[in-house]
CSV table of C-alpha atoms in Angstrom, one decimal:
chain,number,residue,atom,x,y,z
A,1,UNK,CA,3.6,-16.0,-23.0
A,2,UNK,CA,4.2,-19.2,-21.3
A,3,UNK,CA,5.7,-21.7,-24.8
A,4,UNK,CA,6.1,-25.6,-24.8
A,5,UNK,CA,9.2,-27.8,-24.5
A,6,UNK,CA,8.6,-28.1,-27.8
A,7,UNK,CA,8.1,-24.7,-29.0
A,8,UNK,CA,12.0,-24.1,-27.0
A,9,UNK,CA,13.3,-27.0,-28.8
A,10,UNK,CA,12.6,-25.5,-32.3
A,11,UNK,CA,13.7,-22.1,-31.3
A,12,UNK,CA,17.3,-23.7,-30.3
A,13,UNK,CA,17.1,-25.5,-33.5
A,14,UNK,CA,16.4,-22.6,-35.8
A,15,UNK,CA,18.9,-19.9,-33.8
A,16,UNK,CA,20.9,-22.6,-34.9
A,17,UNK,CA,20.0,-22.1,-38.8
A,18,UNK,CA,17.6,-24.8,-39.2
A,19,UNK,CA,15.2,-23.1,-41.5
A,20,UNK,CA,12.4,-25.9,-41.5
A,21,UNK,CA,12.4,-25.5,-37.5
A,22,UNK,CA,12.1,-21.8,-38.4
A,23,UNK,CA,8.8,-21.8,-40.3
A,24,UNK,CA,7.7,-24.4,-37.7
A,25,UNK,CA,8.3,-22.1,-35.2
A,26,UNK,CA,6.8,-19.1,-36.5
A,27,UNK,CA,3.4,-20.6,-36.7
A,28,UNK,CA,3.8,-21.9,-33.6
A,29,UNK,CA,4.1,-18.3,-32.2
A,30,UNK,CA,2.1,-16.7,-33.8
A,31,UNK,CA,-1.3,-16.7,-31.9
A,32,UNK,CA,0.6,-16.1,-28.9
A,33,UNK,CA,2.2,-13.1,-30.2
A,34,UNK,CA,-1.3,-11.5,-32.0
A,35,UNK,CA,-2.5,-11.6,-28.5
A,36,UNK,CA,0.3,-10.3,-26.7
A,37,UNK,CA,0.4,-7.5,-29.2
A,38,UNK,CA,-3.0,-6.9,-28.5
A,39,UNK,CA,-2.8,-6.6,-24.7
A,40,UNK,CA,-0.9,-3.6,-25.9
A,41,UNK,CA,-2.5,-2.2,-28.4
A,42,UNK,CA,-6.0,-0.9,-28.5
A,43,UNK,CA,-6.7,-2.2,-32.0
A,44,UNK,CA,-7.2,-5.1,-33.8
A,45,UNK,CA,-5.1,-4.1,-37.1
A,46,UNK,CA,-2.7,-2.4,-35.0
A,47,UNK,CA,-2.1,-5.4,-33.2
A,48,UNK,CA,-1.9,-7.8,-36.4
A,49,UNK,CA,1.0,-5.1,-37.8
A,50,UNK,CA,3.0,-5.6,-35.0
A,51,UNK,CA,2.5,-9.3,-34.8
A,52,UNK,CA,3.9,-9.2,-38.5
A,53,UNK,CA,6.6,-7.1,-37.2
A,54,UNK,CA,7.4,-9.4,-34.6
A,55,UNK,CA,7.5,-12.3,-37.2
A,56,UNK,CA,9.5,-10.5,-38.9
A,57,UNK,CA,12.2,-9.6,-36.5
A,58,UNK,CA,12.0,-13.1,-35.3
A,59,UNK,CA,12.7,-14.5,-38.4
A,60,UNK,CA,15.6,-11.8,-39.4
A,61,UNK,CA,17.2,-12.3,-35.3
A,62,UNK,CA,16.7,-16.0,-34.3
A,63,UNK,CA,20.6,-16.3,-34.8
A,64,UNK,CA,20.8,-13.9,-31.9
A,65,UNK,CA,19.3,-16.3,-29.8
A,66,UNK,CA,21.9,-17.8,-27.3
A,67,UNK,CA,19.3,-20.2,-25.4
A,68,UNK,CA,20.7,-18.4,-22.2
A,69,UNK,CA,17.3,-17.8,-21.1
A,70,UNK,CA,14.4,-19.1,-22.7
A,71,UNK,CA,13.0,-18.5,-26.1
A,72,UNK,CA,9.3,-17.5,-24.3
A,73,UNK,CA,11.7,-14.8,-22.2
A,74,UNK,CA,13.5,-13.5,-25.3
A,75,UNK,CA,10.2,-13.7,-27.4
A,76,UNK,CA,8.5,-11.5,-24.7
A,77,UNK,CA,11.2,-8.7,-25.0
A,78,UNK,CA,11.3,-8.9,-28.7
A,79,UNK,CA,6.7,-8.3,-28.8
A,80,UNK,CA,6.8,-5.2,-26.5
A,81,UNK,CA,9.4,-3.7,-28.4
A,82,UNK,CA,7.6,-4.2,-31.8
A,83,UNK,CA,4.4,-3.5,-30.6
A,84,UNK,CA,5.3,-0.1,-29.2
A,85,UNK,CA,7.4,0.7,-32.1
A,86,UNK,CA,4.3,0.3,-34.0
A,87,UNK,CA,2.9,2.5,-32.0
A,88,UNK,CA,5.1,5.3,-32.1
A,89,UNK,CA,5.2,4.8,-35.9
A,90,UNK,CA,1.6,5.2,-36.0
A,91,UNK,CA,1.5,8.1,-33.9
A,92,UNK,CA,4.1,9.7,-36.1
A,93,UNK,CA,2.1,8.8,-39.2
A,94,UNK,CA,-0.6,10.6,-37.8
A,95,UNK,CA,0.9,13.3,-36.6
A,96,UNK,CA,2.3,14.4,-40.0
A,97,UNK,CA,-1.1,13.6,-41.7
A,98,UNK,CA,-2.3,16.0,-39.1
A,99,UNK,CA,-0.1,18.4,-39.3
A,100,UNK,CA,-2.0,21.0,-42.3
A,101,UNK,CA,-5.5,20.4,-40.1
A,102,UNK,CA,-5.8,20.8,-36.7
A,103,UNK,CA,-3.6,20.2,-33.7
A,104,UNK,CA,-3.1,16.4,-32.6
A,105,UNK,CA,-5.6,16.3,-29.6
A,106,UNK,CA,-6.1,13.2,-27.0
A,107,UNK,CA,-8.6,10.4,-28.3
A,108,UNK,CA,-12.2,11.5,-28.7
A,109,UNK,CA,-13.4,9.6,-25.7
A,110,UNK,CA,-17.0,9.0,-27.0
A,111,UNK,CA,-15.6,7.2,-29.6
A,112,UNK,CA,-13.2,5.4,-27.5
A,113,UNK,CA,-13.1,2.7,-25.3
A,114,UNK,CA,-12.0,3.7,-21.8
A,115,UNK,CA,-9.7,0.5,-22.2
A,116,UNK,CA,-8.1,1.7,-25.3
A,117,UNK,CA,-8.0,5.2,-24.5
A,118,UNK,CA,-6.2,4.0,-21.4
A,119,UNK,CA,-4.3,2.2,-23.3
A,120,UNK,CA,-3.1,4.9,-25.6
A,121,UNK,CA,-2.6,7.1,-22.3
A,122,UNK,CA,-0.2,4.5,-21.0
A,123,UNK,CA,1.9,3.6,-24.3
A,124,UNK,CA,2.6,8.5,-24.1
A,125,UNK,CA,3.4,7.9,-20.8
A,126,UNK,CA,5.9,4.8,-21.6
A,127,UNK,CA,7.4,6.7,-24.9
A,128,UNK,CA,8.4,9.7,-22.8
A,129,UNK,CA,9.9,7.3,-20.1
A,130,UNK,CA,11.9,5.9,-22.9
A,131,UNK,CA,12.6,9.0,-23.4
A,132,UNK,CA,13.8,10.7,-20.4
A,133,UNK,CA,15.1,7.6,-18.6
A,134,UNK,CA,15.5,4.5,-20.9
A,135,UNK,CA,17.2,2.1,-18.2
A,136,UNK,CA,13.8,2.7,-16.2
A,137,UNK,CA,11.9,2.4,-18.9
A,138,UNK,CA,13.6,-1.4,-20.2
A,139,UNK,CA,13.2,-2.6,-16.6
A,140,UNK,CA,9.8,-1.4,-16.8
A,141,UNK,CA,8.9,-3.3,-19.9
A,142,UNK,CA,10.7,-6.5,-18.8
A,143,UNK,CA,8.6,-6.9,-15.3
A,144,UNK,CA,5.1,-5.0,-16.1
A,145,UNK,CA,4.5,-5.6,-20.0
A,146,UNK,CA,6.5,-9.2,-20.2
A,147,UNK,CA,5.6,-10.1,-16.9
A,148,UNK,CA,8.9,-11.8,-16.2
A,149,UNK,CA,9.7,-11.8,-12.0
A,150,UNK,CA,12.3,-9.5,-10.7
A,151,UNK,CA,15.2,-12.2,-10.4
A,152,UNK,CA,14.5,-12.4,-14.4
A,153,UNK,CA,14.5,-8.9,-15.0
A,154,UNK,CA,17.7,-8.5,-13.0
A,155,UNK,CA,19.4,-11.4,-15.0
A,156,UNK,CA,18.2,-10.1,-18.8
A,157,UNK,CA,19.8,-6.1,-17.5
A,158,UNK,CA,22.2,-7.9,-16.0
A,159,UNK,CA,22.0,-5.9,-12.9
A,160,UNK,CA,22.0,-6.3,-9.3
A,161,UNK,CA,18.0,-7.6,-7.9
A,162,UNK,CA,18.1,-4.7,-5.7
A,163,UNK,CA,18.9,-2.3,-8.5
A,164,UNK,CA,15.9,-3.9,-11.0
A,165,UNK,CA,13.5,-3.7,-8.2
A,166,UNK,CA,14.6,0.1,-7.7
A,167,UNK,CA,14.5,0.9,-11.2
A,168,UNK,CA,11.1,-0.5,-11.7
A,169,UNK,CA,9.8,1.5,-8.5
A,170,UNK,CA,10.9,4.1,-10.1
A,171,UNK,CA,9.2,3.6,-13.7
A,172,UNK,CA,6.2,3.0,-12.0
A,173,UNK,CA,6.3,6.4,-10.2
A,174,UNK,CA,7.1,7.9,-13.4
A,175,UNK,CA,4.2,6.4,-15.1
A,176,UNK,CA,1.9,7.1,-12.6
A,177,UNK,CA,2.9,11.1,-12.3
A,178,UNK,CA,2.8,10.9,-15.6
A,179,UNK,CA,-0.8,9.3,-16.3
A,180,UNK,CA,-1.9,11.6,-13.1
A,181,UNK,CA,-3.8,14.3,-14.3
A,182,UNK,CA,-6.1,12.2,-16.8
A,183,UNK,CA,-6.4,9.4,-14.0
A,184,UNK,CA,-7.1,11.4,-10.8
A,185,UNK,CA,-3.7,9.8,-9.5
């Protein structure tokens, strides 16, 4: 989610309590953030809750920004996060709907797109990374969902490169074991 000078400029100005920059800058993002949440999520209104969430969070957090590393890097962190808390919210919510009827089963894959069943397949295997191994699972996020390069994953854990590149390795083999049996992996 690559941002303009710009874009930077008025996140400084509104971590820094401006709140005209704020609004500004929450328009600004917007698009950008509706489509990174939908790279994540299968859905359309899934995707627009999460963008509101993101907003949201945005909006209540820009204070924490230090400008250390870029707004675009920060912004990235603070998407996945809301997206797959969404996610796991909406999972829950079904789940208890669920739980008088029958048995929460995988997505009916006739009525499924293989990319959004995929999708769903990967956000299980990521919640029970989180789960089991959450320093995995961060450095995970940071490289494969935000896309940010190893020396910037390194400097946002602030951890050695060698250690980010080991702990990613190691997310991905997780991932993959886990997604295994429904991938042929």
């Amino acid at each position: 989610m690559a941002l303009d000078e710009t874009t930077e400029e008025l996140a400084r100005q509104a971590a820094l309590g401006d709140h005209r920059a704020l609004g500004e800058l929450l328009k600004r993002i917007e698009p950008a953030v509706l489509r990174h949440c939908g790279r994540i999520l299968p859905y359309r209104q899934d995707a627009e809750e999460a963008c509101q969430d993101t907003l949201l969070a945005v909006a209540r957090n820009i204070g924490r920004f230090e400008g250390r590393a870029r707004f675009s890097t920060w912004l990235h962190i603070v998407t996945a996060n809301c997206a797959r808390t969404t996610y796991r919210s909406l999972k829950r919510r079904a789940a208890e709907q669920s739980s008088d009827e029958l048995p929460l089963q995988k997505p009916d894959v006739a009525r499924v797109s293989v990319i959004a069943g995929s999708r769903l397949d990967l956000l299980d295997a990521m919640e029970a990374l989180e789960a089991e191994k959450p320093d995995l699972a961060q450095a995970l996020v940071l490289r494969d969902i935000c896309q940010l390069d190893y020396n910037e994953v390194a400097e946002q854990l602030g951890i050695p490169l060698g250690t980010a590149k080991s702990r990613i390795h190691q997310a991905r083999k997780y991932v993959q074991g886990a997604l295994g049996e429904a991938y042929g992996l």
